């Protein structure tokens, strides 16, 4: 399996709970991206990691959202105190180096907040 | 203003005919564009790209045309096949970051047998 792997594929949780979404990028890819896709919309940029540089968090919609990337590989996106408007598909992508296109995507985590 | 717009939410085309998907953008500083294809419950898959130094790029059945003066690009699929039924997104890296992609809302292409 050489592609980007995301888990879980689906997550249903109650409003107010915290959730953690995981992304395993393509081996050797130094750039990692998180996006969110709401129903009927294009993808919305959330955060970008490149190697050991400070991440670009400019797309995170609120301070309830955070992400980390350990050891330059696996990344987790955490949403605290979930709200119904957080319901969306969260997509992770990776690429070979900074700014290189195209980005290669995982299949996403479909998050539903009840 | 950095927007990428796909004004047609859906398009239905007969198998074997040409499919033309359109995309408009607002920022003349965009210099690279990508088309992605997305099946349900899967992530987007890169299809084809074009640099602003070109006005056409071709890969098999897929051709992308860029009209910089009109800030318009289009994806042509010839001939259309049933497996082409998917949602197609156009995207462009923001000029100031070159990694953050700005996405259109997508066009759902349906190929009729």
Coordinates of C-alpha atoms in Angstrom, one line a residue:
Chain A
X1 CA 0.0 0.0 0.0
X2 CA 1.9 3.0 -1.2
X3 CA -0.9 5.6 -0.9
X4 CA -1.9 8.0 1.8
X5 CA -3.8 6.2 4.5
X6 CA -6.4 7.8 6.8
X7 CA -8.3 6.4 9.8
X8 CA -11.0 6.0 10.7
X9 CA -12.9 6.1 7.5
X10 CA -16.0 7.1 9.3
X11 CA -16.6 8.7 12.7
X12 CA -19.9 9.5 14.4
X13 CA -19.7 11.3 17.7
X14 CA -21.8 13.4 19.9
X15 CA -21.6 17.2 20.0
X16 CA -19.0 18.3 22.6
X17 CA -16.8 15.3 22.3
X18 CA -13.2 15.4 21.1
X19 CA -12.1 13.5 18.0
X20 CA -8.7 12.5 16.6
X21 CA -8.2 11.8 12.9
X22 CA -5.1 10.1 11.7
X23 CA -3.1 10.4 8.4
X24 CA -0.2 8.3 7.3
X25 CA 1.4 9.9 4.2
X26 CA 3.2 8.3 1.4
X27 CA 6.6 7.1 2.6
X28 CA 9.3 9.7 1.9
X29 CA 6.9 12.6 1.3
X30 CA 8.0 15.5 3.4
X31 CA 4.9 17.7 2.8
X32 CA 1.6 16.9 4.4
X33 CA -1.7 18.8 4.1
X34 CA -5.1 18.6 5.7
X35 CA -8.2 19.8 3.9
X36 CA -11.9 19.7 4.8
X37 CA -14.8 19.2 2.4
X38 CA -18.3 20.1 3.4
X39 CA -21.3 18.9 1.4
X40 CA -21.4 20.4 -2.1
X41 CA -18.3 22.5 -1.6
X42 CA -14.7 22.4 -2.8
X43 CA -11.9 21.5 -0.5
X44 CA -10.9 24.0 2.2
X45 CA -7.3 24.2 3.2
X46 CA -6.7 23.6 7.0
X47 CA -3.0 23.1 7.7
X48 CA 0.3 22.3 6.0
X49 CA 3.5 20.6 7.4
X50 CA 6.8 20.6 5.6
X51 CA 9.7 18.7 7.2
X52 CA 10.8 20.2 10.5
X53 CA 9.5 23.7 9.6
X54 CA 6.8 25.4 11.6
X55 CA 3.4 24.4 10.1
X56 CA 1.2 26.8 8.3
X57 CA -2.0 26.8 10.4
X58 CA -3.7 29.7 8.6
X59 CA -6.6 27.6 7.5
X60 CA -7.7 26.2 10.9
X61 CA -11.2 27.6 11.5
X62 CA -11.0 27.9 15.2
X63 CA -8.8 27.2 18.2
X64 CA -10.7 24.0 18.7
X65 CA -8.7 22.6 15.8
X66 CA -5.1 21.5 16.2
X67 CA -2.8 19.2 14.4
X68 CA 0.6 17.6 14.9
X69 CA 3.0 15.6 12.9
X70 CA 5.3 13.3 14.8
X71 CA 8.7 12.3 13.5
X72 CA 8.0 13.9 10.1
X73 CA 5.6 11.2 9.2
X74 CA 2.2 10.4 10.8
X75 CA -0.1 13.3 11.5
X76 CA -3.2 13.6 13.7
X77 CA -5.9 16.3 13.4
X78 CA -7.7 16.9 16.7
X79 CA -11.0 18.7 17.0
X80 CA -12.0 19.5 20.6
X81 CA -15.6 20.1 21.8
X82 CA -17.0 19.2 18.4
X83 CA -19.9 21.2 17.0
X84 CA -22.4 20.1 14.3
X85 CA -20.8 22.5 11.8
X86 CA -17.6 20.4 12.0
X87 CA -19.4 17.6 10.2
X88 CA -17.5 17.1 6.9
X89 CA -15.0 14.9 5.1
X90 CA -11.5 15.5 6.3
X91 CA -8.9 14.8 3.7
X92 CA -5.2 14.4 4.1
X93 CA -2.7 14.7 1.2
X94 CA 1.1 14.5 0.8
X95 CA 3.7 15.5 -1.7
X96 CA 7.3 14.9 -2.3
X97 CA 8.6 18.3 -1.2
X98 CA 7.5 21.8 -0.4
X99 CA 5.1 23.2 -3.0
X100 CA 5.4 20.2 -5.3
X101 CA 2.3 19.4 -7.2
X102 CA 0.3 17.3 -7.5
X103 CA -0.7 16.4 -4.0
X104 CA -1.7 12.8 -3.4
X105 CA -4.9 12.3 -1.3
X106 CA -6.1 9.7 1.1
X107 CA -9.8 8.6 1.0
X108 CA -10.7 10.9 3.9
X109 CA -12.5 10.5 7.2
X110 CA -16.2 11.3 7.1
X111 CA -17.0 13.0 10.4
X112 CA -20.6 13.2 11.6
X113 CA -21.5 15.2 14.7
X114 CA -24.9 14.3 16.2
Chain B
X1 CA -9.5 37.8 -4.1
X2 CA -8.4 34.3 -4.8
X3 CA -11.3 32.3 -6.2
X4 CA -11.7 29.3 -8.5
X5 CA -15.2 28.8 -9.8
X6 CA -17.0 25.9 -11.4
X7 CA -20.4 27.2 -12.3
X8 CA -21.9 24.0 -13.5
X9 CA -22.8 21.6 -10.6
X10 CA -23.5 18.8 -13.0
X11 CA -23.1 17.7 -16.6
X12 CA -24.6 14.8 -18.5
X13 CA -22.9 13.5 -21.6
X14 CA -23.6 10.5 -23.9
X15 CA -20.9 7.8 -23.9
X16 CA -18.5 8.4 -26.8
X17 CA -19.2 12.1 -27.1
X18 CA -17.0 14.9 -25.8
X19 CA -17.3 16.1 -22.2
X20 CA -16.3 19.8 -21.6
X21 CA -15.8 20.9 -18.0
X22 CA -15.3 24.6 -17.3
X23 CA -13.5 26.5 -14.6
X24 CA -13.0 30.3 -14.1
X25 CA -10.6 32.1 -11.8
X26 CA -10.3 35.6 -10.5
X27 CA -6.7 36.1 -9.7
X28 CA -4.5 36.8 -12.7
X29 CA -1.4 35.8 -10.6
X30 CA -2.4 32.1 -10.6
X31 CA 0.2 30.4 -12.8
X32 CA -0.6 26.7 -12.4
X33 CA -3.8 24.7 -12.5
X34 CA -4.7 21.2 -11.8
X35 CA -7.7 19.0 -12.5
X36 CA -8.7 16.3 -10.0
X37 CA -11.2 13.5 -10.3
X38 CA -13.1 12.2 -7.3
X39 CA -15.3 9.1 -7.0
X40 CA -17.7 8.7 -4.0
X41 CA -16.0 7.7 -0.8
X42 CA -12.5 8.1 -2.3
X43 CA -10.0 11.0 -2.2
X44 CA -9.4 13.2 -5.2
X45 CA -7.0 11.7 -7.8
X46 CA -4.8 14.0 -9.9
X47 CA -5.8 14.0 -13.6
X48 CA -3.9 16.6 -15.5
X49 CA -2.3 20.0 -15.0
X50 CA -1.2 23.1 -17.0
X51 CA 1.2 25.9 -16.5
X52 CA 0.3 29.4 -17.4
X53 CA 3.2 29.4 -20.0
X54 CA 1.1 27.0 -22.1
X55 CA -2.4 27.2 -23.5
X56 CA -2.9 23.5 -23.9
X57 CA -1.8 20.2 -22.3
X58 CA -2.9 16.8 -23.5
X59 CA -2.7 13.4 -21.9
X60 CA -4.5 10.6 -23.8
X61 CA -8.2 11.3 -23.8
X62 CA -7.8 14.4 -21.6
X63 CA -6.9 17.8 -22.8
X64 CA -6.8 21.0 -20.7
X65 CA -7.1 24.4 -22.4
X66 CA -6.1 27.7 -20.7
X67 CA -7.3 31.1 -21.8
X68 CA -5.4 33.6 -19.6
X69 CA -7.0 36.7 -21.0
X70 CA -10.4 35.3 -20.1
X71 CA -9.2 33.7 -16.9
X72 CA -10.8 30.5 -18.0
X73 CA -9.7 26.9 -18.3
X74 CA -11.5 23.8 -19.6
X75 CA -11.1 20.1 -19.5
X76 CA -12.0 18.1 -22.5
X77 CA -12.6 14.3 -22.4
X78 CA -12.8 12.6 -25.7
X79 CA -14.3 10.1 -26.1
X80 CA -16.2 10.0 -22.8
X81 CA -16.5 6.6 -21.1
X82 CA -18.7 5.3 -18.3
X83 CA -15.7 5.2 -15.9
X84 CA -15.4 9.0 -16.4
X85 CA -18.5 9.5 -14.3
X86 CA -17.2 11.3 -11.2
X87 CA -16.9 14.7 -9.7
X88 CA -14.2 16.9 -11.3
X89 CA -12.4 19.7 -9.4
X90 CA -10.2 22.4 -10.7
X91 CA -7.6 23.8 -8.3
X92 CA -4.8 26.3 -8.3
X93 CA -1.9 26.9 -5.9
X94 CA -2.1 30.4 -4.2
X95 CA 0.6 32.6 -5.7
X96 CA 2.0 33.5 -2.2
X97 CA 2.3 30.0 -0.8
X98 CA 2.5 27.8 -3.9
X99 CA 1.4 24.8 -1.8
X100 CA -2.0 25.8 -0.6
X101 CA -4.5 24.8 -3.2
X102 CA -7.7 26.8 -3.9
X103 CA -10.5 24.6 -5.1
X104 CA -13.6 25.0 -7.2
X105 CA -16.8 23.4 -5.9
X106 CA -16.7 20.6 -8.5
X107 CA -18.8 19.5 -11.4
X108 CA -20.5 16.1 -11.3
X109 CA -20.1 14.4 -14.7
X110 CA -22.5 11.7 -15.6
X111 CA -21.8 9.6 -18.7
X112 CA -24.9 8.0 -20.1
X113 CA -24.6 4.6 -21.9

